Amino acid sequence: MSFYIETSSPEDWKSKLADPKHWKKNRSAMALAYSWMEAKGFPKSVKDVFEKSEYPIFKNIEFLSGIVEHEVSLPGGRRPS
């Protein structure tokens, strides 16, 4: 069973990481947390991709919810990514 916990700041993401060592300045975990939380929706770079899409459904897409850290097992991997 999983529960998705609301976050109110980038620091809330730290406790959700698979490995706390990933929470460092200039590393992807921290950079993504700050990017998404400061955007209060889709970060500009993500929104730009949707707006440039040839598919009309993506032109006015709205961010509803997200999962902070979701481990995915990749074929051939030693551990979830």
Tab-separated table of C-alpha atoms in Angstrom, residues 19-71:
chain	number	residue	atom	x	y	z
A	19	ASP	CA	19.138	7.328	-1.057
A	20	PRO	CA	19.558	10.444	1.119
A	21	LYS	CA	23.078	10.871	-0.313
A	22	HIS	CA	21.408	12.112	-3.509
A	23	TRP	CA	20.296	15.295	-1.728
A	24	LYS	CA	23.189	17.538	-2.690
A	25	LYS	CA	23.479	20.875	-4.430
A	26	ASN	CA	23.897	20.449	-8.212
A	27	ARG	CA	22.544	16.878	-8.129
A	28	SER	CA	19.355	15.949	-9.960
A	29	ALA	CA	17.228	15.124	-6.897
A	30	MET	CA	17.654	18.541	-5.320
A	31	ALA	CA	17.547	20.390	-8.642
A	32	LEU	CA	14.267	18.717	-9.616
A	33	ALA	CA	12.703	19.395	-6.222
A	34	TYR	CA	13.464	23.097	-6.432
A	35	SER	CA	12.476	23.323	-10.100
A	36	TRP	CA	9.051	21.735	-9.600
A	37	MET	CA	8.210	23.398	-6.290
A	38	GLU	CA	9.205	26.885	-7.439
A	39	ALA	CA	7.146	26.469	-10.622
A	40	LYS	CA	3.941	25.644	-8.707
A	41	GLY	CA	2.953	23.449	-11.641
A	42	PHE	CA	4.998	22.477	-14.655
A	43	PRO	CA	8.507	23.968	-14.796
A	44	LYS	CA	8.927	26.299	-17.784
A	45	SER	CA	11.086	23.793	-19.680
A	46	VAL	CA	8.385	21.113	-19.374
A	47	LYS	CA	5.568	23.534	-20.202
A	48	ASP	CA	7.455	24.691	-23.311
A	49	VAL	CA	7.611	21.112	-24.618
A	50	PHE	CA	3.858	20.691	-24.185
A	51	GLU	CA	3.090	24.031	-25.847
A	52	LYS	CA	5.273	23.177	-28.861
A	53	SER	CA	3.574	19.808	-29.320
A	54	GLU	CA	1.732	19.144	-32.548
A	55	TYR	CA	-1.063	17.582	-30.479
A	56	PRO	CA	-3.738	20.116	-29.406
A	57	ILE	CA	-4.496	18.184	-26.205
A	58	PHE	CA	-1.127	19.283	-24.786
A	59	LYS	CA	-1.530	23.005	-25.500
A	60	ASN	CA	-3.429	23.838	-22.293
A	61	ILE	CA	-2.401	20.930	-20.100
A	62	GLU	CA	-2.742	21.415	-16.338
A	63	PHE	CA	-0.603	19.867	-13.595
A	64	LEU	CA	-2.841	18.076	-11.073
A	65	SER	CA	-0.524	15.898	-8.991
A	66	GLY	CA	2.814	14.162	-9.039
A	67	ILE	CA	4.844	11.507	-7.271
A	68	VAL	CA	8.066	12.754	-5.711
A	69	GLU	CA	10.155	9.573	-5.800
A	70	HIS	CA	8.873	6.492	-7.560
A	71	GLU	CA	11.348	3.639	-7.907
